[in-house]
């Protein structure tokens, strides 16, 4: 990947995250750009995901059909499935194409929102699993 692609990827991920982190009245819906193989086959390797701000306590966590969420782990934007909720309320995440769970946990502090759809250049798609959430704006 060239320097321009790295820059565009960073801007596409960081700008929406900074908006959420700096504004308690964050938008209820945003789009984030991402790339990688960790969510194959559910999400394509390069796409823009639609993220809806669902209350953290309402995020569904299950290895098979838990919500796909946008979060910040170790300072990086990550879009992975919530596979378990721990007794303290934090979430364990894991990419659908990864063999093990992520090293960091998601809490209300680093949680961004639930992914409800994706768009590739030239196409628009909706996730099959988990079921898309209805959004009232």
PDB file of C-alpha atoms in Angstrom:
ATOM      1  CA  UNK A   1       0.000   0.000   0.000  1.00  0.00           C
ATOM      2  CA  UNK A   2       1.453   3.395  -0.959  1.00  0.00           C
ATOM      3  CA  UNK A   3       1.737   6.458   1.292  1.00  0.00           C
ATOM      4  CA  UNK A   4      -1.356   8.112  -0.181  1.00  0.00           C
ATOM      5  CA  UNK A   5      -3.469   5.020   0.507  1.00  0.00           C
ATOM      6  CA  UNK A   6      -2.198   4.921   4.110  1.00  0.00           C
ATOM      7  CA  UNK A   7      -3.040   8.606   4.525  1.00  0.00           C
ATOM      8  CA  UNK A   8      -6.557   8.198   3.084  1.00  0.00           C
ATOM      9  CA  UNK A   9      -7.142   5.153   5.267  1.00  0.00           C
ATOM     10  CA  UNK A  10      -6.030   7.036   8.375  1.00  0.00           C
ATOM     11  CA  UNK A  11      -8.171  10.073   7.552  1.00  0.00           C
ATOM     12  CA  UNK A  12     -11.178   7.893   6.767  1.00  0.00           C
ATOM     13  CA  UNK A  13     -10.881   6.149  10.112  1.00  0.00           C
ATOM     14  CA  UNK A  14      -9.685   8.967  12.359  1.00  0.00           C
ATOM     15  CA  UNK A  15     -12.010  11.815  11.386  1.00  0.00           C
ATOM     16  CA  UNK A  16     -15.243  10.040  12.398  1.00  0.00           C
ATOM     17  CA  UNK A  17     -13.597   8.638  15.542  1.00  0.00           C
ATOM     18  CA  UNK A  18     -12.403  12.087  16.554  1.00  0.00           C
ATOM     19  CA  UNK A  19     -15.917  13.442  16.030  1.00  0.00           C
ATOM     20  CA  UNK A  20     -17.328  10.793  18.376  1.00  0.00           C
ATOM     21  CA  UNK A  21     -14.591  11.268  20.951  1.00  0.00           C
ATOM     22  CA  UNK A  22     -14.762  15.050  21.067  1.00  0.00           C
ATOM     23  CA  UNK A  23     -18.519  15.570  21.014  1.00  0.00           C
ATOM     24  CA  UNK A  24     -20.907  14.007  23.547  1.00  0.00           C
ATOM     25  CA  UNK A  25     -23.736  14.891  21.156  1.00  0.00           C
ATOM     26  CA  UNK A  26     -22.139  12.748  18.438  1.00  0.00           C
ATOM     27  CA  UNK A  27     -24.129  12.028  15.294  1.00  0.00           C
ATOM     28  CA  UNK A  28     -26.387   9.003  15.442  1.00  0.00           C
ATOM     29  CA  UNK A  29     -25.079   7.695  12.107  1.00  0.00           C
ATOM     30  CA  UNK A  30     -21.728   7.969  10.349  1.00  0.00           C
ATOM     31  CA  UNK A  31     -19.606   6.180   7.762  1.00  0.00           C
ATOM     32  CA  UNK A  32     -16.092   4.846   8.293  1.00  0.00           C
ATOM     33  CA  UNK A  33     -13.619   3.619   5.692  1.00  0.00           C
ATOM     34  CA  UNK A  34     -11.768   0.410   6.402  1.00  0.00           C
ATOM     35  CA  UNK A  35      -9.646  -2.259   4.812  1.00  0.00           C
ATOM     36  CA  UNK A  36      -8.388  -5.660   5.824  1.00  0.00           C
ATOM     37  CA  UNK A  37      -9.206  -9.350   5.689  1.00  0.00           C
ATOM     38  CA  UNK A  38     -10.257  -9.874   9.317  1.00  0.00           C
ATOM     39  CA  UNK A  39     -14.004  -9.658   8.601  1.00  0.00           C
ATOM     40  CA  UNK A  40     -14.111 -11.839   5.459  1.00  0.00           C
ATOM     41  CA  UNK A  41     -16.501 -13.081   4.194  1.00  0.00           C
ATOM     42  CA  UNK A  42     -18.988 -10.840   6.060  1.00  0.00           C
ATOM     43  CA  UNK A  43     -17.337  -7.587   4.952  1.00  0.00           C
ATOM     44  CA  UNK A  44     -15.238  -7.124   1.810  1.00  0.00           C
ATOM     45  CA  UNK A  45     -11.531  -6.312   2.137  1.00  0.00           C
ATOM     46  CA  UNK A  46     -12.081  -2.633   1.267  1.00  0.00           C
ATOM     47  CA  UNK A  47     -15.333  -0.881   2.055  1.00  0.00           C
ATOM     48  CA  UNK A  48     -17.062   1.959   3.814  1.00  0.00           C
ATOM     49  CA  UNK A  49     -19.228   0.840   6.730  1.00  0.00           C
ATOM     50  CA  UNK A  50     -22.345   2.556   8.020  1.00  0.00           C
ATOM     51  CA  UNK A  51     -22.219   2.872  11.807  1.00  0.00           C
ATOM     52  CA  UNK A  52     -25.194   3.677  14.035  1.00  0.00           C
ATOM     53  CA  UNK A  53     -24.845   4.863  17.621  1.00  0.00           C
ATOM     54  CA  UNK A  54     -26.671   2.159  19.623  1.00  0.00           C
ATOM     55  CA  UNK A  55     -26.425   2.380  23.436  1.00  0.00           C
ATOM     56  CA  UNK A  56     -23.454   0.297  24.591  1.00  0.00           C
ATOM     57  CA  UNK A  57     -25.589  -1.809  26.943  1.00  0.00           C
ATOM     58  CA  UNK A  58     -27.772  -2.854  23.966  1.00  0.00           C
ATOM     59  CA  UNK A  59     -24.948  -4.258  21.830  1.00  0.00           C
ATOM     60  CA  UNK A  60     -25.598  -7.954  21.163  1.00  0.00           C
ATOM     61  CA  UNK A  61     -22.625 -10.200  21.919  1.00  0.00           C
ATOM     62  CA  UNK A  62     -22.485 -13.729  20.502  1.00  0.00           C
ATOM     63  CA  UNK A  63     -19.833 -15.621  18.533  1.00  0.00           C
ATOM     64  CA  UNK A  64     -22.281 -16.494  15.741  1.00  0.00           C
ATOM     65  CA  UNK A  65     -24.601 -13.507  15.400  1.00  0.00           C
ATOM     66  CA  UNK A  66     -23.322 -10.775  17.691  1.00  0.00           C
ATOM     67  CA  UNK A  67     -23.297  -7.204  16.446  1.00  0.00           C
ATOM     68  CA  UNK A  68     -20.407  -6.020  14.327  1.00  0.00           C
ATOM     69  CA  UNK A  69     -19.116  -2.917  16.064  1.00  0.00           C
ATOM     70  CA  UNK A  70     -16.687  -0.091  15.434  1.00  0.00           C
ATOM     71  CA  UNK A  71     -14.341   0.432  18.364  1.00  0.00           C
ATOM     72  CA  UNK A  72     -10.898   1.757  19.231  1.00  0.00           C
ATOM     73  CA  UNK A  73      -8.390  -0.831  20.424  1.00  0.00           C
ATOM     74  CA  UNK A  74      -4.862   0.243  21.353  1.00  0.00           C
ATOM     75  CA  UNK A  75      -5.426   3.561  19.576  1.00  0.00           C
ATOM     76  CA  UNK A  76      -6.549   1.982  16.288  1.00  0.00           C
ATOM     77  CA  UNK A  77      -9.986   1.904  14.714  1.00  0.00           C
ATOM     78  CA  UNK A  78     -11.286  -1.683  14.521  1.00  0.00           C
ATOM     79  CA  UNK A  79     -14.494  -3.122  13.080  1.00  0.00           C
ATOM     80  CA  UNK A  80     -15.078  -6.610  14.527  1.00  0.00           C
ATOM     81  CA  UNK A  81     -17.883  -8.762  15.902  1.00  0.00           C
ATOM     82  CA  UNK A  82     -18.857  -8.583  19.593  1.00  0.00           C
ATOM     83  CA  UNK A  83     -18.467 -12.250  20.577  1.00  0.00           C
ATOM     84  CA  UNK A  84     -18.936 -12.092  24.366  1.00  0.00           C
ATOM     85  CA  UNK A  85     -19.912  -9.720  27.168  1.00  0.00           C
ATOM     86  CA  UNK A  86     -17.921 -10.052  30.388  1.00  0.00           C
ATOM     87  CA  UNK A  87     -19.471  -9.694  33.873  1.00  0.00           C
ATOM     88  CA  UNK A  88     -18.131  -6.118  34.120  1.00  0.00           C
ATOM     89  CA  UNK A  89     -20.072  -5.239  30.934  1.00  0.00           C
ATOM     90  CA  UNK A  90     -17.065  -4.955  28.613  1.00  0.00           C
ATOM     91  CA  UNK A  91     -17.139  -6.650  25.217  1.00  0.00           C
ATOM     92  CA  UNK A  92     -14.767  -9.177  23.686  1.00  0.00           C
ATOM     93  CA  UNK A  93     -14.401  -8.666  19.921  1.00  0.00           C
ATOM     94  CA  UNK A  94     -13.025 -10.840  17.158  1.00  0.00           C
ATOM     95  CA  UNK A  95     -12.788 -10.648  13.385  1.00  0.00           C
ATOM     96  CA  UNK A  96     -14.897 -13.276  11.603  1.00  0.00           C
ATOM     97  CA  UNK A  97     -11.772 -14.404   9.733  1.00  0.00           C
ATOM     98  CA  UNK A  98      -9.489 -14.381  12.811  1.00  0.00           C
ATOM     99  CA  UNK A  99      -8.607 -17.444  14.863  1.00  0.00           C
ATOM    100  CA  UNK A 100      -8.738 -15.697  18.228  1.00  0.00           C
ATOM    101  CA  UNK A 101     -10.283 -12.755  20.033  1.00  0.00           C
ATOM    102  CA  UNK A 102      -8.775  -9.273  20.017  1.00  0.00           C
ATOM    103  CA  UNK A 103      -6.269  -8.499  22.767  1.00  0.00           C
ATOM    104  CA  UNK A 104      -8.138  -5.419  24.029  1.00  0.00           C
ATOM    105  CA  UNK A 105     -11.664  -5.088  25.396  1.00  0.00           C
ATOM    106  CA  UNK A 106     -14.372  -2.679  24.290  1.00  0.00           C
ATOM    107  CA  UNK A 107     -15.985  -0.525  26.956  1.00  0.00           C
ATOM    108  CA  UNK A 108     -18.348   2.413  26.808  1.00  0.00           C
ATOM    109  CA  UNK A 109     -15.272   4.653  26.515  1.00  0.00           C
ATOM    110  CA  UNK A 110     -13.805   3.222  23.297  1.00  0.00           C
ATOM    111  CA  UNK A 111     -17.036   1.992  21.665  1.00  0.00           C
ATOM    112  CA  UNK A 112     -18.164   3.903  18.561  1.00  0.00           C
ATOM    113  CA  UNK A 113     -21.281   2.133  17.275  1.00  0.00           C
ATOM    114  CA  UNK A 114     -22.890  -0.828  15.513  1.00  0.00           C
ATOM    115  CA  UNK A 115     -22.243  -1.531  11.825  1.00  0.00           C
ATOM    116  CA  UNK A 116     -25.544  -1.819   9.932  1.00  0.00           C
ATOM    117  CA  UNK A 117     -24.352  -1.858   6.331  1.00  0.00           C
ATOM    118  CA  UNK A 118     -21.427  -1.449   3.976  1.00  0.00           C
ATOM    119  CA  UNK A 119     -20.616   0.063   0.636  1.00  0.00           C
ATOM    120  CA  UNK A 120     -17.942  -0.907  -1.838  1.00  0.00           C
ATOM    121  CA  UNK A 121     -16.967   1.356  -4.720  1.00  0.00           C
ATOM    122  CA  UNK A 122     -19.833   1.061  -7.182  1.00  0.00           C
ATOM    123  CA  UNK A 123     -22.092  -1.085  -4.966  1.00  0.00           C
ATOM    124  CA  UNK A 124     -24.234  -0.802  -1.868  1.00  0.00           C
ATOM    125  CA  UNK A 125     -24.712  -3.753   0.469  1.00  0.00           C
ATOM    126  CA  UNK A 126     -26.485  -4.626   3.668  1.00  0.00           C
ATOM    127  CA  UNK A 127     -25.214  -7.109   6.201  1.00  0.00           C
ATOM    128  CA  UNK A 128     -26.978 -10.431   6.420  1.00  0.00           C
ATOM    129  CA  UNK A 129     -25.627 -11.350   9.864  1.00  0.00           C
ATOM    130  CA  UNK A 130     -26.256  -9.696  12.203  1.00  0.00           C
ATOM    131  CA  UNK A 131     -29.678  -8.516  11.157  1.00  0.00           C
ATOM    132  CA  UNK A 132     -29.557  -4.811  10.323  1.00  0.00           C
ATOM    133  CA  UNK A 133     -30.933  -2.616  13.102  1.00  0.00           C
ATOM    134  CA  UNK A 134     -33.688  -0.146  12.359  1.00  0.00           C
ATOM    135  CA  UNK A 135     -32.619   3.447  12.738  1.00  0.00           C
ATOM    136  CA  UNK A 136     -34.885   6.320  13.658  1.00  0.00           C
ATOM    137  CA  UNK A 137     -33.450   9.700  12.926  1.00  0.00           C
TER     138      UNK A 137
END
